[in-house]
mmCIF file of C-alpha atoms and ligand atoms in Angstrom:
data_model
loop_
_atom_site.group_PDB
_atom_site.id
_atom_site.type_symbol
_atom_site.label_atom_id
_atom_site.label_comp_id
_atom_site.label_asym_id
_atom_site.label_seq_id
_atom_site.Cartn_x
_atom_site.Cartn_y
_atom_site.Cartn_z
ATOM 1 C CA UNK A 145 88.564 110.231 126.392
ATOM 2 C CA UNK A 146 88.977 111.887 129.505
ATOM 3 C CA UNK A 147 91.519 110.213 132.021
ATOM 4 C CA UNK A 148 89.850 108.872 134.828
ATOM 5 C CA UNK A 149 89.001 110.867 138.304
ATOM 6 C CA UNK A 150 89.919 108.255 140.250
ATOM 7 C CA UNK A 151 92.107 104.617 139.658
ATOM 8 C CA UNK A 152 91.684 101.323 141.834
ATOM 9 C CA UNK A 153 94.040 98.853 141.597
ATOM 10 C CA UNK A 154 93.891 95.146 143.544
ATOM 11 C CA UNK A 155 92.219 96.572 146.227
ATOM 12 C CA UNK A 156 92.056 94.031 148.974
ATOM 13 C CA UNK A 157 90.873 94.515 152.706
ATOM 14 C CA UNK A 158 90.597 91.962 155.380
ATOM 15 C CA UNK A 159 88.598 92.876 158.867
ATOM 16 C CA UNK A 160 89.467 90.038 161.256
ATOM 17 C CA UNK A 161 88.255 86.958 159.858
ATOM 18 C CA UNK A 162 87.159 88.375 156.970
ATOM 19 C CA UNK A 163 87.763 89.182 153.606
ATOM 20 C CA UNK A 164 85.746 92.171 152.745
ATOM 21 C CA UNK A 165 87.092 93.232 149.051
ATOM 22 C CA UNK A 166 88.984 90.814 146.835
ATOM 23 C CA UNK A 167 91.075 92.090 144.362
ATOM 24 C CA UNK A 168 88.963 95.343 143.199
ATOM 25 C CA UNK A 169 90.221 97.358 140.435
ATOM 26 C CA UNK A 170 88.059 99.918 137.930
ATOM 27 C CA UNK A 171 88.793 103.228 136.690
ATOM 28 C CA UNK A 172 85.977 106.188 137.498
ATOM 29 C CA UNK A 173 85.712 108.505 134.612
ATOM 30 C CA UNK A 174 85.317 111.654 135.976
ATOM 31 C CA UNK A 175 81.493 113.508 135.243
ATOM 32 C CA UNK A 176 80.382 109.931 136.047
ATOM 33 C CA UNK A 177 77.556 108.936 138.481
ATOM 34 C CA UNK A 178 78.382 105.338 139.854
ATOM 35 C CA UNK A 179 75.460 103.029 141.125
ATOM 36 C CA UNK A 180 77.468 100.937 143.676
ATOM 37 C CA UNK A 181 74.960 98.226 144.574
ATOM 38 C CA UNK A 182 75.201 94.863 145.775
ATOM 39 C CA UNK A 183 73.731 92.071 147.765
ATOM 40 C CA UNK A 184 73.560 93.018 152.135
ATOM 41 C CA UNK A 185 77.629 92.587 153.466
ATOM 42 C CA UNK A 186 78.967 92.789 149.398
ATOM 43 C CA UNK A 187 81.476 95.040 150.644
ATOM 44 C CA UNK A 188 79.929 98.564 149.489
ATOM 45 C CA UNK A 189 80.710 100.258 152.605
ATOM 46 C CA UNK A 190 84.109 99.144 152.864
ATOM 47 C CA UNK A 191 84.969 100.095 149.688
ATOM 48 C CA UNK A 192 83.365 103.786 149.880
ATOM 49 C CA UNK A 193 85.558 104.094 153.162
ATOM 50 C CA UNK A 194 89.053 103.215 151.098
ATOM 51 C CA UNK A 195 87.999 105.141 148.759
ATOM 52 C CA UNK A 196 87.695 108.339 151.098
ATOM 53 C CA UNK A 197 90.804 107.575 152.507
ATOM 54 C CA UNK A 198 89.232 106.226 155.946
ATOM 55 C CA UNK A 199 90.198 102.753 156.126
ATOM 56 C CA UNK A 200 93.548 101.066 154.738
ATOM 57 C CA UNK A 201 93.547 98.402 152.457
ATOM 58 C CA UNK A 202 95.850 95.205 152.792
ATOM 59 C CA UNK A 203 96.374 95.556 149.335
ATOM 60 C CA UNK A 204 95.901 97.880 146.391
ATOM 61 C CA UNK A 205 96.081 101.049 145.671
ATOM 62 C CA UNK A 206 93.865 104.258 144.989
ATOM 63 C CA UNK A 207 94.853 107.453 142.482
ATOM 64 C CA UNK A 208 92.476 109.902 142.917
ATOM 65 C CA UNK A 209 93.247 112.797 139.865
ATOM 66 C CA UNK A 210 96.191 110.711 139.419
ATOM 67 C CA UNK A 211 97.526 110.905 142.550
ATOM 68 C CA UNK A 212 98.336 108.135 145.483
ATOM 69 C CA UNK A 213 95.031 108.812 147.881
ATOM 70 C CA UNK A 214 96.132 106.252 150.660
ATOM 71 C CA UNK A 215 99.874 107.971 150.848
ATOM 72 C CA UNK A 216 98.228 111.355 152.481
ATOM 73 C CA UNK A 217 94.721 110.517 154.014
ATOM 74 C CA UNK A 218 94.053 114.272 155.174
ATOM 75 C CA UNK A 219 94.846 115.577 151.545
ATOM 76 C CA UNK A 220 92.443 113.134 150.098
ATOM 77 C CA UNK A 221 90.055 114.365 152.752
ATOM 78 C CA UNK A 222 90.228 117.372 151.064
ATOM 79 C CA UNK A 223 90.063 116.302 147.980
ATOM 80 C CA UNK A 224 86.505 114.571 148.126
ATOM 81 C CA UNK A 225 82.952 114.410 150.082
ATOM 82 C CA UNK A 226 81.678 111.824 151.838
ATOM 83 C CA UNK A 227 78.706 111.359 153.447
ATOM 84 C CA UNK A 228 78.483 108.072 155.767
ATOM 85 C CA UNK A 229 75.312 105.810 155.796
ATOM 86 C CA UNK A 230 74.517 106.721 159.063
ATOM 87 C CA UNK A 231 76.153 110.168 159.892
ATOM 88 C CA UNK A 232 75.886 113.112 162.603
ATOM 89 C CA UNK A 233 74.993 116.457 162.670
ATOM 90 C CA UNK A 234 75.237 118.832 165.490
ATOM 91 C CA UNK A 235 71.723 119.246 166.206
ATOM 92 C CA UNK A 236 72.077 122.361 167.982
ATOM 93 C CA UNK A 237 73.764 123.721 165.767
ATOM 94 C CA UNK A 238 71.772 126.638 163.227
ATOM 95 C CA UNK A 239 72.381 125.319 159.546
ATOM 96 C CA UNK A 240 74.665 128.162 158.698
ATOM 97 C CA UNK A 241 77.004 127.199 162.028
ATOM 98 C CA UNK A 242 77.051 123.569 160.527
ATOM 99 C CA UNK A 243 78.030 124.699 156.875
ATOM 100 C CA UNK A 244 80.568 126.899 158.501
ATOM 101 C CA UNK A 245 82.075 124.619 161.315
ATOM 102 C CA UNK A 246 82.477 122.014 158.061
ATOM 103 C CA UNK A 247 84.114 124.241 156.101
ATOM 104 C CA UNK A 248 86.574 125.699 158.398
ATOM 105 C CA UNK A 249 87.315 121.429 159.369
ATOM 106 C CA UNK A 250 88.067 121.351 155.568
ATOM 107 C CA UNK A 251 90.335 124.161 155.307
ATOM 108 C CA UNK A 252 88.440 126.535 153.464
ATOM 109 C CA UNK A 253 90.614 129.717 153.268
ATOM 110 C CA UNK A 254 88.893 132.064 155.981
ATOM 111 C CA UNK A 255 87.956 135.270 153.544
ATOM 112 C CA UNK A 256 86.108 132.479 150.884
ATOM 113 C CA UNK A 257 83.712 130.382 153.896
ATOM 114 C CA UNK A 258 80.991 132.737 153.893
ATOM 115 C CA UNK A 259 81.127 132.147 150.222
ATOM 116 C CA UNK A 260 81.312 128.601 150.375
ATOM 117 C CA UNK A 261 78.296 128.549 153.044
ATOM 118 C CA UNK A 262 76.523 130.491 150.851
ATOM 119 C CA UNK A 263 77.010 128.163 147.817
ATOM 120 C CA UNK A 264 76.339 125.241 149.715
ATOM 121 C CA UNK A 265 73.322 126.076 150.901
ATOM 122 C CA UNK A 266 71.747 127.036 147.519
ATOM 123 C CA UNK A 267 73.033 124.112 146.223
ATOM 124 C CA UNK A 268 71.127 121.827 148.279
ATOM 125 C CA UNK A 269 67.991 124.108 148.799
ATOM 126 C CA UNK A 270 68.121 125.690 152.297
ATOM 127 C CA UNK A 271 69.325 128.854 151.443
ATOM 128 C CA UNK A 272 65.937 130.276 153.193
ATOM 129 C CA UNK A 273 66.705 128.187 156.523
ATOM 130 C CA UNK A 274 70.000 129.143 157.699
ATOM 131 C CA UNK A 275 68.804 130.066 161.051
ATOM 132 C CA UNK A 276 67.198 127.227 162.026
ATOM 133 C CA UNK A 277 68.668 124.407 164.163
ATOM 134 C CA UNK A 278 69.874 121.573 162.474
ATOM 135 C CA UNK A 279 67.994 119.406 165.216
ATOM 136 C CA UNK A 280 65.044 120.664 163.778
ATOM 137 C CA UNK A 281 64.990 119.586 160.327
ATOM 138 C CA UNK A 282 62.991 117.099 158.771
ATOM 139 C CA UNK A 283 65.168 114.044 157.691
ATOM 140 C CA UNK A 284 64.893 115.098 154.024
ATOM 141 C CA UNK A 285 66.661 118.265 154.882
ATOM 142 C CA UNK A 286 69.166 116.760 157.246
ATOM 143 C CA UNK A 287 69.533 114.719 154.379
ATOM 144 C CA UNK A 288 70.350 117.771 152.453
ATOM 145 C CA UNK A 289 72.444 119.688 154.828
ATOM 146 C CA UNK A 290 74.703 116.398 155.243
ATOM 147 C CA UNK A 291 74.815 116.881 151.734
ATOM 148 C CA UNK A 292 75.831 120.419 151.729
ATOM 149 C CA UNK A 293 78.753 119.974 154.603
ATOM 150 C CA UNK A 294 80.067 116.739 152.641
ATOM 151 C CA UNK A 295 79.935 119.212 148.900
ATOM 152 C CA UNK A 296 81.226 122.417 151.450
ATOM 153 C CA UNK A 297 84.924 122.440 150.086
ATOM 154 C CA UNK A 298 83.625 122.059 146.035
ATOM 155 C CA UNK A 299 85.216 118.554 146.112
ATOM 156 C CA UNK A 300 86.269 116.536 142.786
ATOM 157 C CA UNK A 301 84.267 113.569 143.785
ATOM 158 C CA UNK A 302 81.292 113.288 146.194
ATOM 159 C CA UNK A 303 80.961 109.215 147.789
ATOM 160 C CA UNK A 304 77.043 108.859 149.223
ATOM 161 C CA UNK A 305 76.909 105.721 151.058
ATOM 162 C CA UNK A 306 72.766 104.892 151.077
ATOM 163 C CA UNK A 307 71.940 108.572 151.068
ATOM 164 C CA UNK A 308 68.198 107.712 150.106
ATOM 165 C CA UNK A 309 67.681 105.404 153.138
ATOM 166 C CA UNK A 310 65.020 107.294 155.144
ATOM 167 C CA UNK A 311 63.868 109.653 152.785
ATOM 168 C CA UNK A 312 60.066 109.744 151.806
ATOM 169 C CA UNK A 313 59.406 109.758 147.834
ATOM 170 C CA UNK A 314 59.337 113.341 147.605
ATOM 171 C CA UNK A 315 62.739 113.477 148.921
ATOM 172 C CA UNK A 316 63.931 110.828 147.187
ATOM 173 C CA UNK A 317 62.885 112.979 143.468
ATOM 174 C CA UNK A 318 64.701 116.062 145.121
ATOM 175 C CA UNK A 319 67.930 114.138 146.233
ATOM 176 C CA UNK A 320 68.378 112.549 142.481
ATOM 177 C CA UNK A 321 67.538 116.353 141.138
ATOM 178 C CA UNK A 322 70.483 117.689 143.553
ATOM 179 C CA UNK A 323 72.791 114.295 142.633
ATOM 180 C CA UNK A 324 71.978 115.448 138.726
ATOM 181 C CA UNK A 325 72.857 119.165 139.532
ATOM 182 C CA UNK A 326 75.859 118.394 141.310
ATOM 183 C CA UNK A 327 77.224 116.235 138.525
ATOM 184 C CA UNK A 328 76.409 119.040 135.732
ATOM 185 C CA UNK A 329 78.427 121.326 137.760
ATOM 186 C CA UNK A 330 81.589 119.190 137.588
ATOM 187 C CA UNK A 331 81.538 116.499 140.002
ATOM 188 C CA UNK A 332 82.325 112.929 140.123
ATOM 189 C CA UNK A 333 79.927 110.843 142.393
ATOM 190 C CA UNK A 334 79.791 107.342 143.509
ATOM 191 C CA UNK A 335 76.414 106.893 145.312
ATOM 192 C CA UNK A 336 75.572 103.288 146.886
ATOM 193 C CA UNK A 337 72.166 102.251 147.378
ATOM 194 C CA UNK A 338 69.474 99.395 147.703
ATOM 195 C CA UNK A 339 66.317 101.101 145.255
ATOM 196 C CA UNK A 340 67.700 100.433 141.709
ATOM 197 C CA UNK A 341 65.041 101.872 140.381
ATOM 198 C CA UNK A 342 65.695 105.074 141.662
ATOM 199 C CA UNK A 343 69.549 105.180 140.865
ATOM 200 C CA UNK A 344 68.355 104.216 137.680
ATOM 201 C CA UNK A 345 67.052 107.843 136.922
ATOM 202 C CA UNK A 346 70.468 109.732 137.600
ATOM 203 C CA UNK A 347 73.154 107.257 137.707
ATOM 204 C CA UNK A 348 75.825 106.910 134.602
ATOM 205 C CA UNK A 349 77.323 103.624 135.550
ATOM 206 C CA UNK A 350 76.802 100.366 137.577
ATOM 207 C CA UNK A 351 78.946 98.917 139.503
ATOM 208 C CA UNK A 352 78.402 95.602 140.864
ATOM 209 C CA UNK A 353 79.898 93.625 143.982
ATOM 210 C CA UNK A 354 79.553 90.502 145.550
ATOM 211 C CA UNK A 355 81.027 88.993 148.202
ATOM 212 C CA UNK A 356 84.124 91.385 147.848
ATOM 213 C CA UNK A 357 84.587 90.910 144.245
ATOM 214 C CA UNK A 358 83.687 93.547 141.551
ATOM 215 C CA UNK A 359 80.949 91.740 139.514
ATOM 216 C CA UNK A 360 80.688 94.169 136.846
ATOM 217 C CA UNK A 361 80.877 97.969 135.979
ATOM 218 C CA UNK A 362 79.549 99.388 132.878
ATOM 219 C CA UNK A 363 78.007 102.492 131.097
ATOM 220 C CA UNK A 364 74.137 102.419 131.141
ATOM 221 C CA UNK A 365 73.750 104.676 128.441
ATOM 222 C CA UNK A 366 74.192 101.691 125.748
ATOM 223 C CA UNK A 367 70.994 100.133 125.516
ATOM 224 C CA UNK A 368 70.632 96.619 126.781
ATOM 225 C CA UNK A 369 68.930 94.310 124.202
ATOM 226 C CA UNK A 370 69.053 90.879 123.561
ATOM 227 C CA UNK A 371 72.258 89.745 121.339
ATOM 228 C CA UNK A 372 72.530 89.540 117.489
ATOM 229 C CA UNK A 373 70.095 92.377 116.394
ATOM 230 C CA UNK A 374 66.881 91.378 118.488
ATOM 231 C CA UNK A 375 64.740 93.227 120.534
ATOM 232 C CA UNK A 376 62.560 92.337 123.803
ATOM 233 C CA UNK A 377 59.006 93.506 123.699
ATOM 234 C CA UNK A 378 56.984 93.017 127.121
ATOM 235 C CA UNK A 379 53.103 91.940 126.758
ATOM 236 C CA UNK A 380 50.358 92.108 128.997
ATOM 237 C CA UNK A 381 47.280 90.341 128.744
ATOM 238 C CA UNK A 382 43.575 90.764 130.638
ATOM 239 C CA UNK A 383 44.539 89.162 133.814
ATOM 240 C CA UNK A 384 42.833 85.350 134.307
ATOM 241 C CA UNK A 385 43.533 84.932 130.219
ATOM 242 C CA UNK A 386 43.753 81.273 130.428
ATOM 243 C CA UNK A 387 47.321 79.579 129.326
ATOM 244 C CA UNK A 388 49.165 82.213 128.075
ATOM 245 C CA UNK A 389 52.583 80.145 127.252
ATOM 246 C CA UNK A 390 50.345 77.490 124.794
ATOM 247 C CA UNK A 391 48.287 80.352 123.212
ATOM 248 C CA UNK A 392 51.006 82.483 122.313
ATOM 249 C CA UNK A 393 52.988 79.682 121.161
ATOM 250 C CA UNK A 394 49.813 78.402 119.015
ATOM 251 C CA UNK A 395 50.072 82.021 117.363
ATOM 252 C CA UNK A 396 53.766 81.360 116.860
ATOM 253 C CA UNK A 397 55.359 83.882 119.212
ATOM 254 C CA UNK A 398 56.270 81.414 121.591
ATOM 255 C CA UNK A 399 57.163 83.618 124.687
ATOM 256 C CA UNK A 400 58.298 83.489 128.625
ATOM 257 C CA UNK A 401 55.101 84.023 130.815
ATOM 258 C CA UNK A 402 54.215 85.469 134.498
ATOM 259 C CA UNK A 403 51.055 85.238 135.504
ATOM 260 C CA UNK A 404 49.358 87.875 132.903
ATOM 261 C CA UNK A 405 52.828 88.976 131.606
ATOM 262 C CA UNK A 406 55.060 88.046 128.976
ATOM 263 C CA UNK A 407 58.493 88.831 127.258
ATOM 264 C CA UNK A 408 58.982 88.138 123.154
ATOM 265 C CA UNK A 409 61.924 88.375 122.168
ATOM 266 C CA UNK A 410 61.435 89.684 118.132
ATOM 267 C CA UNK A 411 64.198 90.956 115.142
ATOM 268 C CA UNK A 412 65.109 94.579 115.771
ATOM 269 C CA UNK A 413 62.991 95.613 113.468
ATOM 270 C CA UNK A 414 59.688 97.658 113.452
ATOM 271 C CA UNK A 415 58.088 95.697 110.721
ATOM 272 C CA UNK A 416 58.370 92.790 112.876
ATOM 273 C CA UNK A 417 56.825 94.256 115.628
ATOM 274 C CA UNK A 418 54.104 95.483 113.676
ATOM 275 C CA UNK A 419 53.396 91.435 112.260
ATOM 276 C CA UNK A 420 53.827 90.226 115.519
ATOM 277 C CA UNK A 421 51.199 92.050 117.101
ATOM 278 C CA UNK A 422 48.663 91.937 114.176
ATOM 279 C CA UNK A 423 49.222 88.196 114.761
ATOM 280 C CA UNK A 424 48.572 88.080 118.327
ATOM 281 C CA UNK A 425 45.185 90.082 117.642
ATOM 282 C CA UNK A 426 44.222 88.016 115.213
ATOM 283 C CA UNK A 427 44.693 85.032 117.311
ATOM 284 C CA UNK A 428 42.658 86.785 119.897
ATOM 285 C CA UNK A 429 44.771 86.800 122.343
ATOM 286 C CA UNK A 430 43.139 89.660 125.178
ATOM 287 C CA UNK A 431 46.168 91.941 124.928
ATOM 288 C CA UNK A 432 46.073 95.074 126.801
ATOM 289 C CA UNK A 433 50.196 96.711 126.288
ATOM 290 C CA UNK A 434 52.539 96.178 123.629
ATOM 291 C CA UNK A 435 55.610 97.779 124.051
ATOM 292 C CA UNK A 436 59.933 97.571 123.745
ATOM 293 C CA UNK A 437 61.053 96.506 127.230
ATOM 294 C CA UNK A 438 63.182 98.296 129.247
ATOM 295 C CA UNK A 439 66.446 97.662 130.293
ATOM 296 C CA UNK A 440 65.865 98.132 133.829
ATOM 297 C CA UNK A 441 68.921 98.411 136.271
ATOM 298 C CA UNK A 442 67.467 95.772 138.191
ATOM 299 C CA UNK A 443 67.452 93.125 135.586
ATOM 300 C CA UNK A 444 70.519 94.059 134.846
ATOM 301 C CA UNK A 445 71.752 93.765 137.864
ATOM 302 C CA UNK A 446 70.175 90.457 138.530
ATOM 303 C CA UNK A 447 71.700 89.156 135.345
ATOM 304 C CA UNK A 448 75.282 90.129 136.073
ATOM 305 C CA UNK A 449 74.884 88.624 139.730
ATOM 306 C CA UNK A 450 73.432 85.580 138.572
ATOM 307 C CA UNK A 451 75.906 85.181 135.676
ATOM 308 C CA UNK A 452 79.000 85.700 138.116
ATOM 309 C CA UNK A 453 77.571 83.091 140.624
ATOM 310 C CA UNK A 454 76.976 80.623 137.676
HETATM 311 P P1 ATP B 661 75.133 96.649 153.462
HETATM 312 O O1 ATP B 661 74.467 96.662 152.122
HETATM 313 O O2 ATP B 661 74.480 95.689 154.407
HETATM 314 O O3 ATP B 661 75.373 98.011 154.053
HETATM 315 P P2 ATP B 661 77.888 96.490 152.503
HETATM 316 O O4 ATP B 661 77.877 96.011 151.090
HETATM 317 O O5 ATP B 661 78.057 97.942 152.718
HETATM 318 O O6 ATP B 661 76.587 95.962 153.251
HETATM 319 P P3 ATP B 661 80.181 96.152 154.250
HETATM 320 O O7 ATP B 661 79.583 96.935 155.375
HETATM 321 O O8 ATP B 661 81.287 96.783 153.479
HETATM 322 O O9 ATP B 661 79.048 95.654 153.231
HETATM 323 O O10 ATP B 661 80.682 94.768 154.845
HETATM 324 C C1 ATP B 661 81.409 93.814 154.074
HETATM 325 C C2 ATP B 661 81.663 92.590 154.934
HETATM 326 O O11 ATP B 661 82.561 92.932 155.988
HETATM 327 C C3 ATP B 661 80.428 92.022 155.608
HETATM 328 O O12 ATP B 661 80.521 90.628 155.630
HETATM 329 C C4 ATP B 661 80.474 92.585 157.011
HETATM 330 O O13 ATP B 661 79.839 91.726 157.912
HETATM 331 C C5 ATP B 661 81.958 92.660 157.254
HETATM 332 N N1 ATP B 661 82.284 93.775 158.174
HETATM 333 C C6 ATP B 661 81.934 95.061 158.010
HETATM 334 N N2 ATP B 661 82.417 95.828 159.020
HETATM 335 C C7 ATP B 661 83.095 94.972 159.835
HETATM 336 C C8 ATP B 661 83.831 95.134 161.045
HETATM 337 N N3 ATP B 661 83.975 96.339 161.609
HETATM 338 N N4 ATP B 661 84.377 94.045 161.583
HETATM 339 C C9 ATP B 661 84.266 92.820 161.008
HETATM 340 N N5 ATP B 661 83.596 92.594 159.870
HETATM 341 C C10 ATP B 661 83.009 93.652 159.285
#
């Protein structure tokens, strides 16, 4: 196993009044991509900002690549992107200034930032705009050149706080493409975000928090299934099919129903998949789909929140 990019320990911060992360600790394996979700005021943004080294903790501690990343804030700076939930770019500025302003800020040896503009801007796809102002962008590729300042210095690890807010569904496909690329050329990322189902198409891990406590964080490659060697198959049914629940239960398949939907859970085992569905036919039930359910981030996620507030 690969040690981890980055190690939190007991991380606790208090804003006035407040307690806005309790006790954190997880260990990022590096060529992850971290879902951060979490209910509105869970503590996301607070935590993305310790992590970059732009708040202090009251508590805690933070290695990034094994080092201490609260003892020497500006070295950490330079050590990782980070692009802000709501962040600035100087609008007058052509894209190539922007790229180049940020990577003289990061300390980009002067004879390699024409080569780190360069790469940048491929990277995130505006190669063919480097002229143009930055004011003038569409929000997708503001999006993008954000992006491209926060990556301008080839960081370790790249923290996105929302960075699909605001972005139409196009954009949205193109960000996760660039979030995919970025990881297969090396990086770390820790992207926070309110559309599961969209961090579900490039993201490695969850993390969940709550009310400043880390819920849960887990691979998502593993598939999710119901304990003990069963698996969940989802049915639908014509809609207005009459009671669902007593029908399916008369075929003996009792299952949970909404409205023309329902969830079996069956052994893991096609054969049994095959009988069950000959039997629902047979019973003539109206079914339309038949297939394994998905683990979906967002049940998971609504599992592990309700389990922790049980
Ligand atoms: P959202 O999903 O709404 O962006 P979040 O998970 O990012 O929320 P944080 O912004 O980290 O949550 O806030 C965590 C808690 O700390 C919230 O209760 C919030 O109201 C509080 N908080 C955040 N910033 C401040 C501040 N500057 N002063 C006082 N309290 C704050």
């Amino acid at each position: 196993m690969t040690a981890p990019l980055v190690e939190v320990a007991n991380l606790t911060y208090d804003y006035p009044g407040r307690r806005a992360l309790d006790d954190v600790s997880f260990a990022l394996p590096a060529g992850s991509i971290t879902a951060l979700v979490g209910p509105n005021g869970a503590g996301k943004t607070t935590l993305m900002r310790c992590l970059a080294a732009l708040d202090e903790p009251l508590h805690g501690s933070i290695r990034l690549l094994g080092e201490d990343a609260l003892a020497d804030p500006p070295a950490t700076h330079r050590r990782l992107g980070y692009l802000p939930d709501l962040f600035g770019l100087y609008e007058r500025l052509s894209v190539r200034r922007c790229l180049t302003y940020r990577a003289w800020a990061q300390g980009v040896p002067k004879a390699e930032v024409a080569g780190a503009v360069a790469w940048a801007a491929e990277r995130v796809g505006l190669a063919d705009r480097m002229k143009e102002a930055a004011g003038t962008l569409s929000r997708g590729l503001k999006q993008r050149l954000a992006i491209g300042q926060a990556i301008i210095h080839k960081p370790p690890l790249l923290i996105l706080d929302e960075p699909a807010s605001g972005l139409d569904p196009e954009a949205r496909i193109e960000l996760a493409r660039l979030l995919r690329d970025l990881r297969e050329g090396g990086m770390t990322l820790i992207v926070s975000s309110h559309i599961l189902a969209e961090l579900e198409d490039y993201s490695s891990h969850l993390m969940i928090i709550d009310q400043g406590r880390l819920v849960s964080f887990e691979p998502l490659s593993g598939e999710r299934r119901p304990a003990g060697g069963q698996m969940a198959v989802e049915l639908r049914f014509l809609p207005g099919s009459g009671d669902l629940s007593a029908a399916l239960a008369a075929a003996g398949y009792p299952a949970t129903v909404s409205e023309d939907r329902a969830t079996l859970t069956l052994p893991d085992d096609p054969a049994a998949a095959a009988a069950a569905l000959a039997a629902l036919v047979r019973a003539g039930l109206p079914l339309v789909a038949f297939a394994p359910a998905r683990a979906s981030l967002q049940s998971a996620y609504l599992e592990r929140v309700r389990e922790a507030r049980r």
